[in-house]
mmCIF file of N, CA and C in Angstrom:
data_model
loop_
_atom_site.group_PDB
_atom_site.id
_atom_site.type_symbol
_atom_site.label_atom_id
_atom_site.label_comp_id
_atom_site.label_asym_id
_atom_site.label_seq_id
_atom_site.Cartn_x
_atom_site.Cartn_y
_atom_site.Cartn_z
ATOM 1 N N PRO Y 61 120.167 109.842 52.178
ATOM 2 C CA PRO Y 61 121.416 109.750 52.947
ATOM 3 C C PRO Y 61 121.149 109.745 54.444
ATOM 4 N N MET Y 62 122.116 109.305 55.168
ATOM 5 C CA MET Y 62 122.003 109.359 56.619
ATOM 6 C C MET Y 62 122.161 110.808 57.063
ATOM 7 N N ASP Y 63 121.372 111.194 58.039
ATOM 8 C CA ASP Y 63 121.458 112.560 58.556
ATOM 9 C C ASP Y 63 122.423 112.692 59.716
ATOM 10 N N VAL Y 64 122.936 111.574 60.198
ATOM 11 C CA VAL Y 64 123.904 111.619 61.290
ATOM 12 C C VAL Y 64 124.831 110.415 61.167
ATOM 13 N N HIS Y 65 126.098 110.656 61.430
ATOM 14 C CA HIS Y 65 127.053 109.563 61.443
ATOM 15 C C HIS Y 65 126.758 108.695 62.668
ATOM 16 N N SER Y 66 126.768 107.404 62.523
ATOM 17 C CA SER Y 66 126.498 106.451 63.609
ATOM 18 C C SER Y 66 125.137 106.710 64.260
ATOM 19 N N PRO Y 67 124.050 106.614 63.497
ATOM 20 C CA PRO Y 67 122.730 106.931 64.048
ATOM 21 C C PRO Y 67 122.359 106.106 65.276
ATOM 22 N N GLU Y 68 122.841 104.886 65.346
ATOM 23 C CA GLU Y 68 122.505 104.043 66.494
ATOM 24 C C GLU Y 68 122.995 104.634 67.813
ATOM 25 N N LYS Y 69 124.010 105.468 67.767
ATOM 26 C CA LYS Y 69 124.540 106.098 68.978
ATOM 27 C C LYS Y 69 123.722 107.317 69.410
ATOM 28 N N HIS Y 70 122.849 107.796 68.542
ATOM 29 C CA HIS Y 70 122.160 109.062 68.798
ATOM 30 C C HIS Y 70 120.641 108.937 68.891
ATOM 31 N N LEU Y 71 120.129 107.742 69.027
ATOM 32 C CA LEU Y 71 118.683 107.540 68.985
ATOM 33 C C LEU Y 71 117.915 108.348 70.025
ATOM 34 N N LYS Y 72 118.515 108.629 71.153
ATOM 35 C CA LYS Y 72 117.819 109.390 72.200
ATOM 36 C C LYS Y 72 118.282 110.850 72.265
ATOM 37 N N HIS Y 73 119.177 111.246 71.384
ATOM 38 C CA HIS Y 73 119.655 112.632 71.352
ATOM 39 C C HIS Y 73 118.504 113.542 70.925
ATOM 40 N N VAL Y 74 118.414 114.698 71.534
ATOM 41 C CA VAL Y 74 117.312 115.618 71.266
ATOM 42 C C VAL Y 74 117.206 115.980 69.781
ATOM 43 N N CYS Y 75 118.304 116.045 69.069
ATOM 44 C CA CYS Y 75 118.277 116.421 67.650
ATOM 45 C C CYS Y 75 117.999 115.243 66.717
ATOM 46 N N TYR Y 76 118.019 114.026 67.249
ATOM 47 C CA TYR Y 76 117.812 112.855 66.393
ATOM 48 C C TYR Y 76 116.704 111.962 66.938
ATOM 49 N N HIS Y 77 116.076 112.380 67.982
ATOM 50 C CA HIS Y 77 115.038 111.595 68.640
ATOM 51 C C HIS Y 77 113.933 111.237 67.642
ATOM 52 N N GLU Y 78 113.306 110.110 67.862
ATOM 53 C CA GLU Y 78 112.253 109.626 66.972
ATOM 54 C C GLU Y 78 111.149 110.664 66.753
ATOM 55 N N GLU Y 79 110.770 111.386 67.788
ATOM 56 C CA GLU Y 79 109.714 112.395 67.639
ATOM 57 C C GLU Y 79 110.157 113.545 66.735
ATOM 58 N N VAL Y 80 111.419 113.918 66.808
ATOM 59 C CA VAL Y 80 111.943 114.980 65.945
ATOM 60 C C VAL Y 80 111.949 114.506 64.499
ATOM 61 N N ARG Y 81 112.385 113.284 64.279
ATOM 62 C CA ARG Y 81 112.406 112.744 62.914
ATOM 63 C C ARG Y 81 110.987 112.611 62.359
ATOM 64 N N ARG Y 82 110.051 112.222 63.210
ATOM 65 C CA ARG Y 82 108.651 112.110 62.798
ATOM 66 C C ARG Y 82 108.098 113.488 62.415
ATOM 67 N N ALA Y 83 108.430 114.514 63.182
ATOM 68 C CA ALA Y 83 107.974 115.876 62.873
ATOM 69 C C ALA Y 83 108.543 116.346 61.533
ATOM 70 N N TYR Y 84 109.790 115.993 61.258
ATOM 71 C CA TYR Y 84 110.400 116.364 59.977
ATOM 72 C C TYR Y 84 109.665 115.663 58.830
ATOM 73 N N GLU Y 85 109.380 114.380 58.983
ATOM 74 C CA GLU Y 85 108.641 113.642 57.954
ATOM 75 C C GLU Y 85 107.249 114.249 57.751
ATOM 76 N N TYR Y 86 106.632 114.690 58.830
ATOM 77 C CA TYR Y 86 105.326 115.341 58.752
ATOM 78 C C TYR Y 86 105.427 116.630 57.933
ATOM 79 N N THR Y 87 106.486 117.386 58.136
ATOM 80 C CA THR Y 87 106.706 118.611 57.368
ATOM 81 C C THR Y 87 106.867 118.290 55.884
ATOM 82 N N LEU Y 88 107.631 117.258 55.575
ATOM 83 C CA LEU Y 88 107.796 116.860 54.178
ATOM 84 C C LEU Y 88 106.459 116.447 53.564
ATOM 85 N N ALA Y 89 105.599 115.844 54.365
ATOM 86 C CA ALA Y 89 104.297 115.392 53.869
ATOM 87 C C ALA Y 89 103.401 116.550 53.436
ATOM 88 N N TRP Y 90 103.716 117.767 53.842
ATOM 89 C CA TRP Y 90 102.963 118.938 53.384
ATOM 90 C C TRP Y 90 103.235 119.219 51.909
ATOM 91 N N GLY Y 91 104.203 118.527 51.338
ATOM 92 C CA GLY Y 91 104.525 118.713 49.932
ATOM 93 C C GLY Y 91 105.907 119.273 49.689
ATOM 94 N N PHE Y 92 106.705 119.382 50.746
ATOM 95 C CA PHE Y 92 108.070 119.876 50.590
ATOM 96 C C PHE Y 92 109.018 118.738 50.231
ATOM 97 N N GLN Y 93 110.061 119.078 49.511
ATOM 98 C CA GLN Y 93 111.110 118.120 49.175
ATOM 99 C C GLN Y 93 112.444 118.654 49.659
ATOM 100 N N ASP Y 94 113.262 117.766 50.149
ATOM 101 C CA ASP Y 94 114.631 118.091 50.545
ATOM 102 C C ASP Y 94 115.450 118.058 49.258
ATOM 103 N N VAL Y 95 115.855 119.230 48.772
ATOM 104 C CA VAL Y 95 116.503 119.275 47.456
ATOM 105 C C VAL Y 95 117.870 118.597 47.452
ATOM 106 N N PHE Y 96 118.551 118.555 48.588
ATOM 107 C CA PHE Y 96 119.827 117.836 48.640
ATOM 108 C C PHE Y 96 119.593 116.352 48.386
ATOM 109 N N VAL Y 97 118.621 115.774 49.066
ATOM 110 C CA VAL Y 97 118.310 114.354 48.894
ATOM 111 C C VAL Y 97 117.807 114.086 47.482
ATOM 112 N N LYS Y 98 117.025 115.010 46.937
ATOM 113 C CA LYS Y 98 116.512 114.839 45.572
ATOM 114 C C LYS Y 98 117.655 114.736 44.565
ATOM 115 N N LEU Y 99 118.651 115.605 44.691
ATOM 116 C CA LEU Y 99 119.754 115.606 43.738
ATOM 117 C C LEU Y 99 120.823 114.561 44.042
ATOM 118 N N TYR Y 100 121.055 114.302 45.312
ATOM 119 C CA TYR Y 100 122.156 113.413 45.709
ATOM 120 C C TYR Y 100 121.660 112.392 46.736
ATOM 121 N N PRO Y 101 120.826 111.447 46.328
ATOM 122 C CA PRO Y 101 120.208 110.539 47.300
ATOM 123 C C PRO Y 101 121.184 109.641 48.055
ATOM 124 N N HIS Y 102 122.385 109.464 47.559
ATOM 125 C CA HIS Y 102 123.334 108.558 48.213
ATOM 126 C C HIS Y 102 124.553 109.264 48.799
ATOM 127 N N ARG Y 103 124.616 110.574 48.703
ATOM 128 C CA ARG Y 103 125.781 111.308 49.202
ATOM 129 C C ARG Y 103 125.670 111.503 50.716
ATOM 130 N N GLN Y 104 126.699 111.123 51.413
ATOM 131 C CA GLN Y 104 126.745 111.309 52.863
ATOM 132 C C GLN Y 104 127.515 112.591 53.143
ATOM 133 N N GLN Y 105 126.781 113.669 53.362
ATOM 134 C CA GLN Y 105 127.366 114.989 53.562
ATOM 135 C C GLN Y 105 126.707 115.647 54.754
ATOM 136 N N TYR Y 106 127.493 116.256 55.604
ATOM 137 C CA TYR Y 106 126.976 116.870 56.820
ATOM 138 C C TYR Y 106 127.177 118.380 56.794
ATOM 139 N N THR Y 107 126.484 119.065 57.711
ATOM 140 C CA THR Y 107 126.591 120.522 57.826
ATOM 141 C C THR Y 107 127.005 120.955 59.225
ATOM 142 N N PHE Y 108 127.200 120.008 60.121
ATOM 143 C CA PHE Y 108 127.582 120.282 61.508
ATOM 144 C C PHE Y 108 128.565 119.213 61.956
ATOM 145 N N TRP Y 109 129.647 119.660 62.614
ATOM 146 C CA TRP Y 109 130.643 118.754 63.190
ATOM 147 C C TRP Y 109 130.958 119.261 64.585
ATOM 148 N N ASP Y 110 130.837 118.395 65.560
ATOM 149 C CA ASP Y 110 130.982 118.761 66.969
ATOM 150 C C ASP Y 110 132.437 119.071 67.306
ATOM 151 N N TYR Y 111 132.657 120.223 67.937
ATOM 152 C CA TYR Y 111 134.012 120.603 68.352
ATOM 153 C C TYR Y 111 134.554 119.708 69.454
ATOM 154 N N ARG Y 112 133.674 119.019 70.179
ATOM 155 C CA ARG Y 112 134.146 118.130 71.246
ATOM 156 C C ARG Y 112 134.834 116.896 70.686
ATOM 157 N N ALA Y 113 134.663 116.658 69.397
ATOM 158 C CA ALA Y 113 135.360 115.576 68.697
ATOM 159 C C ALA Y 113 136.237 116.251 67.643
ATOM 160 N N PRO Y 114 137.471 116.632 67.994
ATOM 161 C CA PRO Y 114 138.314 117.465 67.121
ATOM 162 C C PRO Y 114 138.512 116.936 65.702
ATOM 163 N N SER Y 115 138.504 115.641 65.509
ATOM 164 C CA SER Y 115 138.731 115.107 64.165
ATOM 165 C C SER Y 115 137.423 114.863 63.413
ATOM 166 N N SER Y 116 136.300 115.294 63.960
ATOM 167 C CA SER Y 116 135.011 114.968 63.349
ATOM 168 C C SER Y 116 134.871 115.495 61.922
ATOM 169 N N LEU Y 117 135.381 116.683 61.649
ATOM 170 C CA LEU Y 117 135.271 117.236 60.298
ATOM 171 C C LEU Y 117 136.075 116.410 59.305
ATOM 172 N N GLU Y 118 137.329 116.170 59.611
ATOM 173 C CA GLU Y 118 138.183 115.416 58.682
ATOM 174 C C GLU Y 118 137.723 113.968 58.526
ATOM 175 N N ALA Y 119 137.136 113.410 59.578
ATOM 176 C CA ALA Y 119 136.648 112.030 59.518
ATOM 177 C C ALA Y 119 135.217 111.959 58.972
ATOM 178 N N ASN Y 120 134.635 113.115 58.668
ATOM 179 C CA ASN Y 120 133.257 113.218 58.183
ATOM 180 C C ASN Y 120 132.277 112.525 59.132
ATOM 181 N N LYS Y 121 132.438 112.812 60.415
ATOM 182 C CA LYS Y 121 131.535 112.278 61.436
ATOM 183 C C LYS Y 121 130.715 113.447 61.967
ATOM 184 N N GLY Y 122 129.620 113.711 61.302
ATOM 185 C CA GLY Y 122 128.830 114.874 61.656
ATOM 186 C C GLY Y 122 127.344 114.622 61.601
ATOM 187 N N TRP Y 123 126.621 115.720 61.468
ATOM 188 C CA TRP Y 123 125.165 115.713 61.391
ATOM 189 C C TRP Y 123 124.742 116.548 60.189
ATOM 190 N N ARG Y 124 123.708 116.128 59.516
ATOM 191 C CA ARG Y 124 123.097 116.949 58.462
ATOM 192 C C ARG Y 124 121.860 117.580 59.089
ATOM 193 N N ILE Y 125 122.074 118.733 59.734
ATOM 194 C CA ILE Y 125 120.969 119.367 60.452
ATOM 195 C C ILE Y 125 120.453 120.618 59.745
ATOM 196 N N ASP Y 126 121.057 120.974 58.652
ATOM 197 C CA ASP Y 126 120.595 122.115 57.857
ATOM 198 C C ASP Y 126 120.033 121.563 56.555
ATOM 199 N N HIS Y 127 118.859 122.021 56.185
ATOM 200 C CA HIS Y 127 118.169 121.501 55.005
ATOM 201 C C HIS Y 127 117.607 122.654 54.192
ATOM 202 N N ILE Y 128 117.464 122.423 52.902
ATOM 203 C CA ILE Y 128 116.748 123.354 52.039
ATOM 204 C C ILE Y 128 115.548 122.595 51.507
ATOM 205 N N LEU Y 129 114.373 123.044 51.916
ATOM 206 C CA LEU Y 129 113.132 122.416 51.491
ATOM 207 C C LEU Y 129 112.472 123.289 50.435
ATOM 208 N N ALA Y 130 111.861 122.638 49.464
ATOM 209 C CA ALA Y 130 111.177 123.362 48.392
ATOM 210 C C ALA Y 130 109.905 122.616 48.026
ATOM 211 N N THR Y 131 108.968 123.345 47.466
ATOM 212 C CA THR Y 131 107.789 122.678 46.921
ATOM 213 C C THR Y 131 108.244 121.798 45.764
ATOM 214 N N ALA Y 132 107.421 120.843 45.389
ATOM 215 C CA ALA Y 132 107.789 119.932 44.303
ATOM 216 C C ALA Y 132 108.082 120.696 43.014
ATOM 217 N N SER Y 133 107.268 121.708 42.708
ATOM 218 C CA SER Y 133 107.486 122.456 41.463
ATOM 219 C C SER Y 133 108.790 123.244 41.501
ATOM 220 N N LEU Y 134 109.141 123.832 42.645
ATOM 221 C CA LEU Y 134 110.414 124.544 42.749
ATOM 222 C C LEU Y 134 111.584 123.563 42.754
ATOM 223 N N ALA Y 135 111.426 122.439 43.423
ATOM 224 C CA ALA Y 135 112.501 121.438 43.489
ATOM 225 C C ALA Y 135 112.900 120.959 42.092
ATOM 226 N N GLU Y 136 111.955 120.938 41.167
ATOM 227 C CA GLU Y 136 112.261 120.537 39.788
ATOM 228 C C GLU Y 136 113.253 121.489 39.127
ATOM 229 N N HIS Y 137 113.354 122.708 39.631
ATOM 230 C CA HIS Y 137 114.256 123.713 39.066
ATOM 231 C C HIS Y 137 115.584 123.812 39.819
ATOM 232 N N CYS Y 138 115.796 122.921 40.769
ATOM 233 C CA CYS Y 138 117.042 122.959 41.535
ATOM 234 C C CYS Y 138 118.175 122.380 40.687
ATOM 235 N N LEU Y 139 119.186 123.190 40.452
ATOM 236 C CA LEU Y 139 120.318 122.780 39.623
ATOM 237 C C LEU Y 139 121.413 122.104 40.436
ATOM 238 N N ARG Y 140 121.639 122.613 41.648
ATOM 239 C CA ARG Y 140 122.672 122.018 42.500
ATOM 240 C C ARG Y 140 122.508 122.483 43.934
ATOM 241 N N VAL Y 141 123.039 121.679 44.817
ATOM 242 C CA VAL Y 141 123.041 121.975 46.250
ATOM 243 C C VAL Y 141 124.442 121.651 46.739
ATOM 244 N N GLU Y 142 125.022 122.542 47.501
ATOM 245 C CA GLU Y 142 126.390 122.331 47.978
ATOM 246 C C GLU Y 142 126.516 122.672 49.454
ATOM 247 N N VAL Y 143 127.421 121.973 50.102
ATOM 248 C CA VAL Y 143 127.829 122.288 51.465
ATOM 249 C C VAL Y 143 129.227 122.873 51.352
ATOM 250 N N ASP Y 144 129.390 124.104 51.787
ATOM 251 C CA ASP Y 144 130.691 124.774 51.733
ATOM 252 C C ASP Y 144 131.430 124.487 53.042
ATOM 253 N N VAL Y 145 132.322 123.521 53.010
ATOM 254 C CA VAL Y 145 133.026 123.060 54.210
ATOM 255 C C VAL Y 145 134.147 124.012 54.619
ATOM 256 N N GLU Y 146 134.687 124.761 53.687
ATOM 257 C CA GLU Y 146 135.866 125.585 53.988
ATOM 258 C C GLU Y 146 135.675 126.573 55.145
ATOM 259 N N PRO Y 147 134.555 127.280 55.252
ATOM 260 C CA PRO Y 147 134.413 128.193 56.404
ATOM 261 C C PRO Y 147 134.502 127.465 57.748
ATOM 262 N N ARG Y 148 134.094 126.222 57.786
ATOM 263 C CA ARG Y 148 134.145 125.447 59.031
ATOM 264 C C ARG Y 148 135.589 125.164 59.444
ATOM 265 N N ARG Y 149 136.507 125.121 58.494
ATOM 266 C CA ARG Y 149 137.921 124.852 58.783
ATOM 267 C C ARG Y 149 138.633 126.063 59.400
ATOM 268 N N ALA Y 150 138.048 127.237 59.301
ATOM 269 C CA ALA Y 150 138.688 128.465 59.789
ATOM 270 C C ALA Y 150 138.804 128.463 61.315
ATOM 271 N N LYS Y 151 139.797 129.178 61.801
ATOM 272 C CA LYS Y 151 139.997 129.310 63.245
ATOM 273 C C LYS Y 151 138.783 130.004 63.865
ATOM 274 N N ASP Y 152 138.328 129.499 64.979
ATOM 275 C CA ASP Y 152 137.193 130.056 65.723
ATOM 276 C C ASP Y 152 135.900 130.116 64.904
ATOM 277 N N SER Y 153 135.740 129.189 63.982
ATOM 278 C CA SER Y 153 134.527 129.180 63.162
ATOM 279 C C SER Y 153 133.369 128.528 63.914
ATOM 280 N N SER Y 154 132.215 128.619 63.334
ATOM 281 C CA SER Y 154 131.029 127.964 63.875
ATOM 282 C C SER Y 154 131.165 126.452 63.708
ATOM 283 N N ASP Y 155 130.388 125.702 64.462
ATOM 284 C CA ASP Y 155 130.380 124.256 64.278
ATOM 285 C C ASP Y 155 129.486 123.858 63.101
ATOM 286 N N HIS Y 156 128.757 124.822 62.539
ATOM 287 C CA HIS Y 156 127.958 124.621 61.326
ATOM 288 C C HIS Y 156 128.735 125.202 60.143
ATOM 289 N N THR Y 157 128.284 124.870 58.949
ATOM 290 C CA THR Y 157 128.806 125.542 57.769
ATOM 291 C C THR Y 157 127.647 125.848 56.833
ATOM 292 N N PHE Y 158 127.965 126.428 55.698
ATOM 293 C CA PHE Y 158 126.934 126.904 54.783
ATOM 294 C C PHE Y 158 126.410 125.796 53.878
ATOM 295 N N LEU Y 159 125.112 125.799 53.704
ATOM 296 C CA LEU Y 159 124.423 124.951 52.742
ATOM 297 C C LEU Y 159 123.716 125.904 51.792
ATOM 298 N N TRP Y 160 123.876 125.690 50.492
ATOM 299 C CA TRP Y 160 123.224 126.583 49.544
ATOM 300 C C TRP Y 160 122.734 125.793 48.340
ATOM 301 N N ALA Y 161 121.785 126.380 47.647
ATOM 302 C CA ALA Y 161 121.216 125.741 46.461
ATOM 303 C C ALA Y 161 121.100 126.765 45.342
ATOM 304 N N GLU Y 162 121.193 126.265 44.129
ATOM 305 C CA GLU Y 162 121.014 127.101 42.937
ATOM 306 C C GLU Y 162 119.788 126.590 42.186
ATOM 307 N N PHE Y 163 118.919 127.513 41.823
ATOM 308 C CA PHE Y 163 117.688 127.174 41.111
ATOM 309 C C PHE Y 163 117.642 127.932 39.787
ATOM 310 N N SER Y 164 117.060 127.333 38.768
ATOM 311 C CA SER Y 164 116.774 128.062 37.530
ATOM 312 C C SER Y 164 115.335 128.550 37.644
ATOM 313 N N VAL Y 165 115.174 129.843 37.464
ATOM 314 C CA VAL Y 165 113.816 130.395 37.595
ATOM 315 C C VAL Y 165 113.444 131.199 36.365
#
């Protein structure tokens, strides 16, 4: 999935810069898997929505900046991964929300 809505607009942003993305790929190369991508390779889901764009949450124009990485053997036991959007809707909430995973162990 895309990690940011409208990636072409953010190519030089510190959180989406090519060097940052390269470092993330390097981390994955150590043998980690992004369990969200493993389970839902085509789902466009974010964990951060900028308050400077008030409709960003409802329009799903955000960033997927929170990840759960697991070794390949642990990732095989991942049952589900969810983004809990409801806390983000609360008054005076964070611009991030919760990402969680369930594993069978």
